[in-house]
Amino acid sequence: MHAVTPFSRADNSLLGRWWWTVDRWVLTAVLLLMLVGAALALAASPAAAERIGLDPFHFARQQLLFLPVALVVMIGVSLLSRTGIQRIGTAGTVLGIVLLALTLILGAELNGARRWLPLGGFHLQPSEFVKPCLAVFMAAVLARPREEQLRYGTLLASLPVVLAALLLVLQPDIGMATTVAAVWFVQMFVAGMPLGLAVLGAAATAGGLVFAYHNLTHVKARIDQFIDPTTGDTYQVDTSLRAFEAGGLFGRGPGEGVVKNTLPDAHTDFIFAVAAEEFGVIACIVIIGLFGFIVFRGFARAMRGGDLFSLIAVAGLLAQFGFQALINMGVAVRLLPAKGMTLPFLSYGGSSTMATAIGLGMVLALTRERRSNEGSVL
């Protein structure tokens, strides 16, 4: 019997060509992550909303709105041609850096940091949108012919990264700045970075972290608490670990968890702890597996494509996606110092959800199988 599909192979429409060329396995894994995110939004957010005097389903309603919109955005971006992706990356990098600068002047301050721009009833976090665009811009520059790279490619690709990282440090958002630097390193490595430049980049990153430790109080406090938990308040991480213990292998059941009632960031930074308590360690392993599958499957598809631009861009986009998930989950089990970073598609947050959708839409667009009769958008 033949599988039922929405389009026949003879369908030469835009959506028909998309369906038969897009990586449907990655698309399915992303859809599963979104479904998990919807379930966790209903589980974790009511308690967080009630604690600050909002309607219990305030955050859940917003996240359940964000996720379908993010799905449409991701599919829309995945329809674009390589040229269209490059244009978005260039325009988004320029606009994103401008918005990062404006955030320092006009941004709303929360917990001593300016990371959000107020837009009507929403708060936009420009740094989330800079990441995928910057990765594509860097890939477009680094994929130029080798003789052009030697003259100006490396410098041109690095300048926006340095500028964006500097603006992020000033917010301050050391975690995001470190992620941008790590993605730069990954893309330069894929592009054939000279060994001397690799050593210089690693030394500069290490020097930046040492500088941040000695000059930024909150960075020093978080690292000290990670090394020696008795030096500060570790309530959130300790509560998160208790949630993993309480959940066991199979969890206490949907809605039966109690950690969300006392953990301030249960619906954002520590959503993984809610998943562990209510659905168990087995569910957490499945979540980790979905993230890992998307990353490794995307890399494999990009390597088969034979297109240097797509390979470098996908490497950067998936490195961002993987690093963000790894950092969030690592913090939840005290494998990494505390850092306010969301878990893609699972944590509450409009900026993070939409930016992740754009990034994975770019991955799907750049890993599509190319046909000789395929048209292009943009």
XYZ file of N, CA and C in Angstrom, residues 242-335:
282
model
N 15.274 18.474 43.120
C 14.255 17.739 43.877
C 13.116 17.293 42.970
N 12.820 18.097 41.945
C 11.767 17.726 40.994
C 12.157 16.462 40.232
N 13.428 16.345 39.851
C 13.892 15.143 39.160
C 13.792 13.927 40.069
N 14.121 14.117 41.346
C 14.016 13.008 42.302
C 12.563 12.588 42.492
N 11.672 13.576 42.595
C 10.259 13.273 42.833
C 9.605 12.609 41.634
N 10.039 12.974 40.437
C 9.423 12.420 39.236
C 9.802 10.986 38.947
N 11.018 10.606 39.321
C 11.453 9.250 39.041
C 11.482 8.959 37.547
N 11.278 7.703 37.208
C 11.346 7.298 35.810
C 10.120 7.729 35.010
N 8.946 7.634 35.611
C 7.716 7.821 34.847
C 6.890 9.021 35.291
N 7.360 9.781 36.284
C 6.690 11.006 36.682
C 5.509 10.795 37.615
N 5.046 11.904 38.169
C 3.915 11.855 39.101
C 2.582 11.954 38.381
N 2.637 12.273 37.080
C 1.408 12.378 36.305
C 1.126 13.813 35.909
N 0.443 14.032 34.782
C 0.116 15.387 34.321
C -0.685 16.167 35.363
N -0.188 17.352 35.704
C -0.876 18.197 36.669
C -0.601 17.867 38.111
N 0.141 16.788 38.377
C 0.373 16.348 39.756
C 1.660 16.907 40.356
N 2.448 17.589 39.581
C 3.701 18.136 40.087
C 3.477 19.302 41.029
N 4.424 19.506 41.944
C 4.318 20.607 42.906
C 5.437 21.625 42.750
N 6.487 21.281 41.992
C 7.623 22.181 41.873
C 7.217 23.509 41.228
N 6.259 23.468 40.319
C 5.831 24.683 39.623
C 5.196 25.689 40.565
N 4.753 25.225 41.751
C 4.116 26.130 42.703
C 5.123 26.964 43.479
N 6.358 26.537 43.517
C 7.372 27.241 44.303
C 8.562 27.720 43.485
N 8.720 27.220 42.273
C 9.867 27.590 41.445
C 9.509 28.800 40.588
N 10.138 29.964 40.827
C 9.742 31.191 40.127
C 9.799 31.100 38.604
N 10.803 30.443 38.054
C 10.976 30.376 36.602
C 10.597 29.012 36.044
N 9.586 28.378 36.650
C 9.204 27.033 36.230
C 8.705 26.998 34.797
N 8.087 28.080 34.330
C 7.527 28.086 32.973
C 8.524 28.565 31.920
N 9.718 29.000 32.358
C 10.713 29.510 31.411
C 12.033 28.741 31.560
N 12.921 29.241 32.415
C 14.265 28.673 32.502
C 14.295 27.257 33.059
N 13.295 26.883 33.876
C 13.322 25.561 34.516
C 12.133 24.695 34.096
N 11.698 24.857 32.861
C 10.601 24.038 32.339
C 10.993 22.560 32.283
N 12.282 22.300 32.144
C 12.769 20.910 32.090
C 12.509 20.196 33.412
N 12.568 20.935 34.529
C 12.285 20.347 35.835
C 10.816 19.960 35.952
N 9.926 20.774 35.394
C 8.496 20.448 35.392
C 8.253 19.176 34.588
N 8.910 19.076 33.427
C 8.781 17.870 32.602
C 9.259 16.638 33.369
N 10.354 16.780 34.122
C 10.902 15.649 34.872
C 9.953 15.206 35.974
N 9.368 16.171 36.700
C 8.509 15.805 37.829
C 7.188 15.199 37.365
N 6.573 15.773 36.344
C 5.243 15.319 35.945
C 5.276 14.148 34.970
N 6.310 14.077 34.137
C 6.344 13.034 33.107
C 7.521 12.073 33.245
N 8.466 12.381 34.123
C 9.528 11.450 34.446
C 10.793 11.581 33.605
N 11.834 10.898 34.051
C 13.128 10.940 33.383
C 13.028 10.342 31.975
N 12.171 9.347 31.798
C 12.009 8.751 30.465
C 11.555 9.821 29.471
N 10.597 10.658 29.878
C 10.128 11.737 29.011
C 11.253 12.728 28.726
N 12.089 13.009 29.732
C 13.215 13.926 29.536
C 14.208 13.355 28.527
N 14.434 12.038 28.578
C 15.324 11.401 27.611
C 14.750 11.520 26.202
N 13.431 11.386 26.085
C 12.782 11.549 24.777
C 12.978 12.971 24.266
N 12.825 13.957 25.157
C 13.019 15.355 24.772
C 14.456 15.588 24.299
N 15.415 15.073 25.061
C 16.820 15.195 24.665
C 17.043 14.531 23.307
N 16.404 13.375 23.108
C 16.530 12.674 21.845
C 15.994 13.473 20.671
N 14.889 14.192 20.872
C 14.328 15.019 19.803
C 15.285 16.149 19.431
N 15.855 16.804 20.436
C 16.828 17.865 20.157
C 18.046 17.293 19.424
N 18.556 16.175 19.923
C 19.722 15.571 19.293
C 19.437 15.127 17.871
N 18.254 14.565 17.638
C 17.900 14.102 16.291
C 17.866 15.271 15.307
N 17.252 16.385 15.709
C 17.165 17.553 14.825
C 18.559 18.050 14.458
N 19.440 18.123 15.449
C 20.793 18.634 15.203
C 21.572 17.698 14.274
N 21.625 16.413 14.600
C 22.455 15.490 13.818
C 21.854 15.216 12.439
N 20.539 15.136 12.357
C 19.903 14.938 11.057
C 20.141 16.153 10.154
N 20.030 17.349 10.728
C 20.269 18.556 9.946
C 21.694 18.636 9.428
N 22.662 18.310 10.286
C 24.067 18.291 9.862
C 24.277 17.295 8.723
N 23.702 16.101 8.868
C 23.884 15.064 7.851
C 23.320 15.513 6.510
N 22.148 16.134 6.521
C 21.554 16.605 5.265
C 22.406 17.702 4.633
N 22.916 18.611 5.469
C 23.733 19.706 4.933
C 25.027 19.186 4.327
N 25.620 18.168 4.939
C 26.878 17.626 4.431
C 26.681 16.898 3.108
N 25.495 16.360 2.887
C 25.230 15.670 1.629
C 24.950 16.633 0.486
N 24.629 17.894 0.819
C 24.211 18.838 -0.206
C 25.319 19.327 -1.106
N 26.563 19.340 -0.620
C 27.680 19.786 -1.440
C 27.743 21.285 -1.660
N 26.998 22.052 -0.894
C 26.958 23.508 -1.026
C 27.615 24.109 0.209
N 28.744 24.801 0.037
C 29.499 25.311 1.175
C 28.695 26.322 1.982
N 27.986 27.236 1.310
C 27.181 28.216 2.040
C 26.165 27.519 2.938
N 25.430 26.561 2.383
C 24.404 25.870 3.173
C 25.033 25.121 4.339
N 26.180 24.489 4.107
C 26.840 23.733 5.167
C 27.246 24.650 6.321
N 27.871 25.784 6.004
C 28.319 26.705 7.061
C 27.118 27.315 7.784
N 26.091 27.701 7.027
C 24.911 28.308 7.641
C 24.184 27.321 8.542
N 23.960 26.110 8.048
C 23.262 25.098 8.847
C 24.076 24.735 10.088
N 25.404 24.667 9.942
C 26.248 24.390 11.107
C 26.047 25.440 12.186
N 26.011 26.717 11.805
C 25.803 27.776 12.771
C 24.413 27.753 13.371
N 23.397 27.565 12.550
C 22.009 27.568 13.025
C 21.748 26.407 13.977
N 22.259 25.227 13.643
C 22.040 24.072 14.511
C 22.903 24.137 15.761
N 24.082 24.761 15.659
C 24.906 24.957 16.856
C 24.171 25.854 17.852
N 23.548 26.921 17.363
C 22.749 27.783 18.240
C 21.639 26.994 18.919
N 20.897 26.260 18.120
C 19.768 25.476 18.622
C 20.237 24.466 19.665
N 21.308 23.745 19.348
C 21.815 22.739 20.264
C 22.413 23.326 21.525
N 23.217 24.401 21.381
C 23.821 25.043 22.542
C 22.750 25.542 23.510
N 21.708 26.176 22.965
C 20.662 26.734 23.816
C 19.960 25.634 24.605
N 19.639 24.538 23.935
C 18.997 23.423 24.628
C 19.936 22.813 25.669
N 21.194 22.649 25.287
C 22.174 22.044 26.189
C 22.371 22.897 27.439
N 22.467 24.206 27.267
C 22.673 25.096 28.405
C 21.469 25.060 29.342
N 20.259 25.156 28.767
C 19.059 25.145 29.611
C 18.963 23.854 30.409
N 19.125 22.719 29.759
C 18.988 21.441 30.455
C 20.147 21.200 31.408
N 21.348 21.670 31.031
C 22.494 21.520 31.915
C 22.342 22.301 33.205
N 21.775 23.506 33.126
C 21.524 24.307 34.326
C 20.515 23.607 35.236
N 19.479 23.012 34.636
C 18.413 22.380 35.415
C 18.913 21.223 36.267
N 20.012 20.569 35.838
C 20.551 19.437 36.602
C 21.920 19.777 37.201
N 22.229 21.057 37.275
C 23.467 21.574 37.883
C 24.726 21.024 37.221
N 24.691 20.897 35.924
C 25.905 20.570 35.177
C 26.581 21.823 34.652
